[in-house]
mmCIF file of C-alpha atoms in Angstrom:
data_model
loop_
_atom_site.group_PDB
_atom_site.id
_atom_site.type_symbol
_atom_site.label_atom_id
_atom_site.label_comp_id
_atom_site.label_asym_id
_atom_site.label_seq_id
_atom_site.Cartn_x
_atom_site.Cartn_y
_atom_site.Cartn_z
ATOM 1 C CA UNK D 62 79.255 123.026 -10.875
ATOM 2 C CA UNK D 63 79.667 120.815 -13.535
ATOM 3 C CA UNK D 64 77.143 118.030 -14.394
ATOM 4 C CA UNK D 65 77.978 114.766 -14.495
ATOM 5 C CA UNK D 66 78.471 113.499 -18.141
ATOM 6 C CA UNK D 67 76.691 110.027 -17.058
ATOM 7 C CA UNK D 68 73.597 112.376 -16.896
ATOM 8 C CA UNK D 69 73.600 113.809 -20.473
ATOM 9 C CA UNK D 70 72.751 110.144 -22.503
ATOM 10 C CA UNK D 71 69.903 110.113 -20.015
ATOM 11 C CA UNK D 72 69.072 113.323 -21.192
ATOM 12 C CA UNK D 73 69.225 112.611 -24.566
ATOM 13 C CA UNK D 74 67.428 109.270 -24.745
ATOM 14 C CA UNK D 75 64.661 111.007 -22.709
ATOM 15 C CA UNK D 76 64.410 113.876 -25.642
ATOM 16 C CA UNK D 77 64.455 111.680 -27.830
ATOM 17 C CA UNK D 78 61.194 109.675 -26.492
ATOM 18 C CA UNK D 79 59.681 113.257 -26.153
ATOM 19 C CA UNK D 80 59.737 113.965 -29.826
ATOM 20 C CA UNK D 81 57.574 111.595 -31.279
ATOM 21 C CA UNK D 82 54.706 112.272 -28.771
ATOM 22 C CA UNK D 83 54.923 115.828 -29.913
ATOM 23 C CA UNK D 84 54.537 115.228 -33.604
ATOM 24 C CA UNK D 85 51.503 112.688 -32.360
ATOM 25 C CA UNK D 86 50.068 115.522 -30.251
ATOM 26 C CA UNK D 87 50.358 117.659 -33.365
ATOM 27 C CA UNK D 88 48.641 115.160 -35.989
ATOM 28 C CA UNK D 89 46.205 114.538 -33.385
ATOM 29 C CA UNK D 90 45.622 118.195 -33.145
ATOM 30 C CA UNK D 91 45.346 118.860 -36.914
ATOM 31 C CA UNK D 92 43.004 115.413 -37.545
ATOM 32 C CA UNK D 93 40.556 116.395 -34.589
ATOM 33 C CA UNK D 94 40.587 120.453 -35.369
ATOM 34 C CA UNK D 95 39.098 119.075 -39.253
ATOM 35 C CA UNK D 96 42.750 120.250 -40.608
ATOM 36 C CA UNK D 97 43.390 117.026 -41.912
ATOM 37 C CA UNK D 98 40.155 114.821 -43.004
ATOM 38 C CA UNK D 99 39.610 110.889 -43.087
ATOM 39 C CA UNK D 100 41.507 109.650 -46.357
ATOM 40 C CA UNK D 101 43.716 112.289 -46.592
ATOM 41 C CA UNK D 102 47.387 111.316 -46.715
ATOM 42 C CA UNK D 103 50.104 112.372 -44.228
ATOM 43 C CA UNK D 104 53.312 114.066 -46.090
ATOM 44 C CA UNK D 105 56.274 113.708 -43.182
ATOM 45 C CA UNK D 106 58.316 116.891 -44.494
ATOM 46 C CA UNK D 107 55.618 119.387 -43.618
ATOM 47 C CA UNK D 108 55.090 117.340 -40.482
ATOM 48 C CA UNK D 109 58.620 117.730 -39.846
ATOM 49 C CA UNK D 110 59.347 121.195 -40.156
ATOM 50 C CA UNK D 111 55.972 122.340 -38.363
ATOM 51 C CA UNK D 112 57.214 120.407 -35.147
ATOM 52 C CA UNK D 113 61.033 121.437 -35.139
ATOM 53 C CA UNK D 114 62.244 117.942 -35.821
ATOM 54 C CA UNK D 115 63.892 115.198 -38.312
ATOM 55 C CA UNK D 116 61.837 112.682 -39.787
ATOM 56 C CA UNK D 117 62.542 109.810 -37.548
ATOM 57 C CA UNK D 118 60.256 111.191 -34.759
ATOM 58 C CA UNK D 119 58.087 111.821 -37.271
ATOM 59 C CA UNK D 120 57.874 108.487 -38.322
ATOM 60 C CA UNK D 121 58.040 107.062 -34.683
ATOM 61 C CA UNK D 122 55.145 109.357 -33.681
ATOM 62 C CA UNK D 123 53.027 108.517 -36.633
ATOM 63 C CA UNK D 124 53.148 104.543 -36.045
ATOM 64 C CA UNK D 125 52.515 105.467 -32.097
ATOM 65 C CA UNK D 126 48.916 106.819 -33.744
ATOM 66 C CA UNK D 127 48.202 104.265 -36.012
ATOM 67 C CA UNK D 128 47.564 102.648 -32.428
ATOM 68 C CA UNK D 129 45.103 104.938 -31.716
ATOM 69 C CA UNK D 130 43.321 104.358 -34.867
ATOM 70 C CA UNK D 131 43.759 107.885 -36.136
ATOM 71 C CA UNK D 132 45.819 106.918 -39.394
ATOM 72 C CA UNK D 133 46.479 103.793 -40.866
ATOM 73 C CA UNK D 134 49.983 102.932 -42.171
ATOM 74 C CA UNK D 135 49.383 101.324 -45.794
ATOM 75 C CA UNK D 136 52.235 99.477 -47.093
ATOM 76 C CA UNK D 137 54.505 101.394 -49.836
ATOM 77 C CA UNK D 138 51.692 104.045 -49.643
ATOM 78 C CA UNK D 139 52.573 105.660 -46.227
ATOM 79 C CA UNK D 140 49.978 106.716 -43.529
ATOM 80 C CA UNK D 141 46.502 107.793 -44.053
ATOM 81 C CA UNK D 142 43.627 109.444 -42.082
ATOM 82 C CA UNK D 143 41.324 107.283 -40.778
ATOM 83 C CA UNK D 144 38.033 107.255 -40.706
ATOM 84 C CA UNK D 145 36.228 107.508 -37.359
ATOM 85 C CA UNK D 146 33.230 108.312 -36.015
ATOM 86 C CA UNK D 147 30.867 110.298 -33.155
ATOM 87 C CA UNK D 148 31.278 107.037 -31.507
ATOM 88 C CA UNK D 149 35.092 106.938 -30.957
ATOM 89 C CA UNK D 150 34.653 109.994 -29.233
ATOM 90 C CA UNK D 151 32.042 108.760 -26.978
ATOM 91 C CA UNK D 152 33.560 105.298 -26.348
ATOM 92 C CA UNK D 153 37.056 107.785 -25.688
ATOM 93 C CA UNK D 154 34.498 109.542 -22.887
ATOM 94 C CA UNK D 155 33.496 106.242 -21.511
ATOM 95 C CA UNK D 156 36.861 104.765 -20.920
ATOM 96 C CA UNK D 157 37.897 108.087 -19.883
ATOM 97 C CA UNK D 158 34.492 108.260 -16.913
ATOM 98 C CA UNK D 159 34.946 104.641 -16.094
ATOM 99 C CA UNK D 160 38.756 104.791 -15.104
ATOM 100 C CA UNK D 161 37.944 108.722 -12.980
ATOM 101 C CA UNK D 162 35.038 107.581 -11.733
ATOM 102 C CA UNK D 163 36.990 104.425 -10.099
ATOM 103 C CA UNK D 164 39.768 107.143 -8.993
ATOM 104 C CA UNK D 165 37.318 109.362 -7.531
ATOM 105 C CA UNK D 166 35.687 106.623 -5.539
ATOM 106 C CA UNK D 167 39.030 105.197 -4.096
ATOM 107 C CA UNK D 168 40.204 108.909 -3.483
ATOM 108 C CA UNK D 169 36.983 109.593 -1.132
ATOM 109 C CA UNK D 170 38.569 106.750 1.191
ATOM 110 C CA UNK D 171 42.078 108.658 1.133
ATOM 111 C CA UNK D 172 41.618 112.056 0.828
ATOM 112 C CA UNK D 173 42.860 114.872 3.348
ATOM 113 C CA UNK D 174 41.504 118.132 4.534
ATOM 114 C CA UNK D 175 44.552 119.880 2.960
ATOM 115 C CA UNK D 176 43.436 118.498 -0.657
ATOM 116 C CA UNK D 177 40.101 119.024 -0.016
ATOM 117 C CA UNK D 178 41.081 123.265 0.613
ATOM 118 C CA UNK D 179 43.128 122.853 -2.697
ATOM 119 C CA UNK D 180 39.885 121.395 -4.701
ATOM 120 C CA UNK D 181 38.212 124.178 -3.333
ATOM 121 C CA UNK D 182 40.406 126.482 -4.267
ATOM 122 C CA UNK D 183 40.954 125.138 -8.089
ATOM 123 C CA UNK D 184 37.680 125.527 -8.287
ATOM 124 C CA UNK D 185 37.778 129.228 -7.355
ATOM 125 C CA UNK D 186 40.210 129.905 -9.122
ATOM 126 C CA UNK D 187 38.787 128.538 -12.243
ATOM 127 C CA UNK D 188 35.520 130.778 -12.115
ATOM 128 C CA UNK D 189 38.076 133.542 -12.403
ATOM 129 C CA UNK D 190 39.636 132.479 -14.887
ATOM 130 C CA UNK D 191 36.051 131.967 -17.067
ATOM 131 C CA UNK D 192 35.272 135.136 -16.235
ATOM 132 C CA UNK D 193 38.481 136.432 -17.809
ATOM 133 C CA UNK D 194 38.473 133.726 -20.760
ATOM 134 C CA UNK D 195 41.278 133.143 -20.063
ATOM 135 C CA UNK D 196 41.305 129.571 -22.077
ATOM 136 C CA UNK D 197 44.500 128.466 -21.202
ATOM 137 C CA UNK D 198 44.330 128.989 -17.675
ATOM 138 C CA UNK D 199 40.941 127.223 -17.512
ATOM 139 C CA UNK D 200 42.746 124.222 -18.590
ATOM 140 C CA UNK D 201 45.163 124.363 -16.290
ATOM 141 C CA UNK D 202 43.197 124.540 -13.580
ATOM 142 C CA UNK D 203 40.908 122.039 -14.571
ATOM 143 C CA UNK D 204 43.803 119.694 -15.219
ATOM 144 C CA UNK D 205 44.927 120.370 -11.209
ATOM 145 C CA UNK D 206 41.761 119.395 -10.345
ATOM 146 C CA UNK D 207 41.066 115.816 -11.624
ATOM 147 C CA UNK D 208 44.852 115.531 -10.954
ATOM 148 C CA UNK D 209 44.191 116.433 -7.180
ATOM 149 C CA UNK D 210 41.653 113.800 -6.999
ATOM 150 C CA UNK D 211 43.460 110.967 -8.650
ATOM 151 C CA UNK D 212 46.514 111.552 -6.947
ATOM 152 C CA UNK D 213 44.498 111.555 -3.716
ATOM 153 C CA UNK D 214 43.646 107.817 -4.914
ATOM 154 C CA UNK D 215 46.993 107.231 -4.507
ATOM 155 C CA UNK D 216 46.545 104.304 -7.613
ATOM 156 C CA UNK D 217 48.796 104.816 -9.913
ATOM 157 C CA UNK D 218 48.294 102.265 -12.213
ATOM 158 C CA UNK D 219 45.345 103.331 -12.930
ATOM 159 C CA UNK D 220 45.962 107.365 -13.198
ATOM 160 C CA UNK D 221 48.259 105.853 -15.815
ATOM 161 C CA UNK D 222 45.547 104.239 -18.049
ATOM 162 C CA UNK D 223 43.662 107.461 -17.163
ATOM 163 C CA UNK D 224 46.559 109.438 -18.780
ATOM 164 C CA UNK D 225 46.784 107.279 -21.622
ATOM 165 C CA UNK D 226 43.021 107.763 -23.053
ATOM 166 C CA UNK D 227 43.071 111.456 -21.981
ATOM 167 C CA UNK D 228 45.716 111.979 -24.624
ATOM 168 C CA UNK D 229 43.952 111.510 -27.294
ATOM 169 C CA UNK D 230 42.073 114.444 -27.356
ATOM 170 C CA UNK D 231 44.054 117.867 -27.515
ATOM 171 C CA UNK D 232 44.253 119.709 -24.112
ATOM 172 C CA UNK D 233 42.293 123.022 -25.573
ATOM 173 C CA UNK D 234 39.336 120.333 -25.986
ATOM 174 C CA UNK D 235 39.107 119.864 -21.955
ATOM 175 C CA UNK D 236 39.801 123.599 -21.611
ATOM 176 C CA UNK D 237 36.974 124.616 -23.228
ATOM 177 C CA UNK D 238 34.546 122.089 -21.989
ATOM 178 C CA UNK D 239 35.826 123.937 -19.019
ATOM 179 C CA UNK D 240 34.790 126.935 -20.352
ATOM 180 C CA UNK D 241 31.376 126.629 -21.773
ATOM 181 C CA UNK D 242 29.969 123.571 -20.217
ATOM 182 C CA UNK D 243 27.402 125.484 -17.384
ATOM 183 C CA UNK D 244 27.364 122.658 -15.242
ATOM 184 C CA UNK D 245 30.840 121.970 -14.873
ATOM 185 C CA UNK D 246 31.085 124.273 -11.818
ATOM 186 C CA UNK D 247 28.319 123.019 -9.711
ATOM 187 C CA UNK D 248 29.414 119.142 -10.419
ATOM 188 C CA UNK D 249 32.970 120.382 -9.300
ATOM 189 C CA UNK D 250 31.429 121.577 -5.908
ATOM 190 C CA UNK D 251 29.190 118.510 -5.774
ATOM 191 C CA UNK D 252 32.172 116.257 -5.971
ATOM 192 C CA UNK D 253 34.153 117.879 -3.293
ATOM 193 C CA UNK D 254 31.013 117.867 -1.533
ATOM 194 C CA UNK D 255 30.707 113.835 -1.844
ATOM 195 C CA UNK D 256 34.770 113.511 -1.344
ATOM 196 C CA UNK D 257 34.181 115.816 2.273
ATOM 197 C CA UNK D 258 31.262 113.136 2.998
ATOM 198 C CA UNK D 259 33.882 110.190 1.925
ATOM 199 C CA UNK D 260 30.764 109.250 0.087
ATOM 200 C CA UNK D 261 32.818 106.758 -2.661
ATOM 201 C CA UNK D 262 29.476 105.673 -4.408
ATOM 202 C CA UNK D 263 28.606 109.659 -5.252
ATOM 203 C CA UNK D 264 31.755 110.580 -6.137
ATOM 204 C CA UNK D 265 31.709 107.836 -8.662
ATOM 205 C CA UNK D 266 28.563 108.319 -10.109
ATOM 206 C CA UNK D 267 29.466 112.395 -9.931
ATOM 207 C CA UNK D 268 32.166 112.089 -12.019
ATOM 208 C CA UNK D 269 31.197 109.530 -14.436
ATOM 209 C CA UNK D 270 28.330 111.348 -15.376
ATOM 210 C CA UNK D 271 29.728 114.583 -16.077
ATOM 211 C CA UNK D 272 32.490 113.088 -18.308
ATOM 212 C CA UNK D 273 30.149 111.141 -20.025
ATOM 213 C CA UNK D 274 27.885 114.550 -20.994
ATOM 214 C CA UNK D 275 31.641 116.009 -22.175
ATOM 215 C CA UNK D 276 31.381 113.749 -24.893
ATOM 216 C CA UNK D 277 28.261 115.119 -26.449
ATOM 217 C CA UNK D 278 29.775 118.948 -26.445
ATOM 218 C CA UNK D 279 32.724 117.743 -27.800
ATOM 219 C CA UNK D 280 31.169 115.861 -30.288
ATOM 220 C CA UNK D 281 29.260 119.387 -31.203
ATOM 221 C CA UNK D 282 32.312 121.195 -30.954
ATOM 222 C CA UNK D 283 33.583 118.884 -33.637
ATOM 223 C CA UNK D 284 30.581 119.191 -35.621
ATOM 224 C CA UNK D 285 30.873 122.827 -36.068
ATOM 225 C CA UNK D 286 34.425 122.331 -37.395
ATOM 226 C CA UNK D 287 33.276 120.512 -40.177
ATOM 227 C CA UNK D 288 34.002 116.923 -39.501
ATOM 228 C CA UNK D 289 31.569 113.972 -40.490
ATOM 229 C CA UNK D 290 29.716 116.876 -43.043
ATOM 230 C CA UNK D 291 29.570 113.990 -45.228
ATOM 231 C CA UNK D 292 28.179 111.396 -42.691
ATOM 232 C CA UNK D 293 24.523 110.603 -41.867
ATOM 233 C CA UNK D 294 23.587 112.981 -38.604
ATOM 234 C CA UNK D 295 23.052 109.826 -36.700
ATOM 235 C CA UNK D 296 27.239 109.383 -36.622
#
């Protein structure tokens, strides 16, 4: 059957909002990975060609993370590299716990046996998959688990700030505190635990305190790839 031609502009303008926020997943990728460092300047060719696209998305997604204080657009100069610290990534982590930790509490009111079995499951699953190391998977999983629980919230406004700060960390970064955090299983099972009990004040605290100790392995993580060597340890 033929598709209707009023549905390929949609198309398009929807591609074309998808570009930009995968050159800004890229940059973000190659500033936080210690690829690109703090003062370095951003050529939009390479940019360009490593993505698949023109420049216009690459300009688009550059000023989209100039928002995020990444780079820094300097007039006739172009965009930079910021500078930033230990302490953007923790006050990313805090945002980040306050906004699932407010989702988890509200989903402990709302949440049904069915979603309950599929937390349970995830969670299954996932041990699997970190006994395989199989990364990518891990990620996945984890990703269907907080998304479980905030769609259980049923608060969308808010799982769309959520969204919002998560992005600006790659998705291998949550993957692997997946991975190698050892208490990221048992505070799983402890959360469904306080979600089964409709316990809102647990679930809360649950999950606001293991995002907030993310931070700190991510921050290592970070350290090991060479960023802030020329900073004071203190960050």
């Amino acid at each position: 059957m033929k598709s209707n031609g009023a549905d390929v502009p949609a198309r398009t303008r929807a591609r074309h909002q998808q570009l930009p926020e995968e050159v800004a997943a890229y940059v973000r990728e190659q500033i936080l990975s210690g690829n690109l460092r703090p003062g370095e300047f951003l050529r939009m060719e390479p940019i360009a060609e490593a993505v698949g696209v023109s420049i216009t998305p690459v300009r688009e997604g550059l000023l989209s993370l100039s928002t995020e204080g990444l780079i820094t657009l300097l007039p006739r100069r172009g965009f930079v590299v910021a500078a930033f610290t230990r302490q953007h990534i923790r006050d990313l982590f805090w945002a980040q716990s306050q906004l699932s930790g407010e989702l988890a509490a509200r989903a402990a009111e709302r949440i049904t046996p069915q979603e309950l079995d599929r937390l349970t499951d995830l969670v299954a699953e996932c041990e699997a998959a970190i006994q395989r190391g199989d990364v990518d998977e891990i990620g996945r999983l984890g990703h269907q688990f907080h998304r479980t629980i905030n769609l259980a919230a049923d608060s969308d406004g808010l799982a769309r700030l959520l969204a919002n700060i998560v992005k600006h960390l790659p998705n291998h970064f949550y993957a692997s505190i997946e991975a190698h955090v050892k208490t990221a299983a048992p505070q799983h099972e402890e959360l469904i635990e306080a979600l089964r009990k409709q316990d809102s004040r647990r679930a809360r605290n649950l999950t606001e305190a293991h995002i907030i100790e993310n931070a700190d392995y991510v921050i290592e993580m970070l350290e090991k790839r060479g960023l802030w060597t020329d900073e004071v340890a203190a960050g």
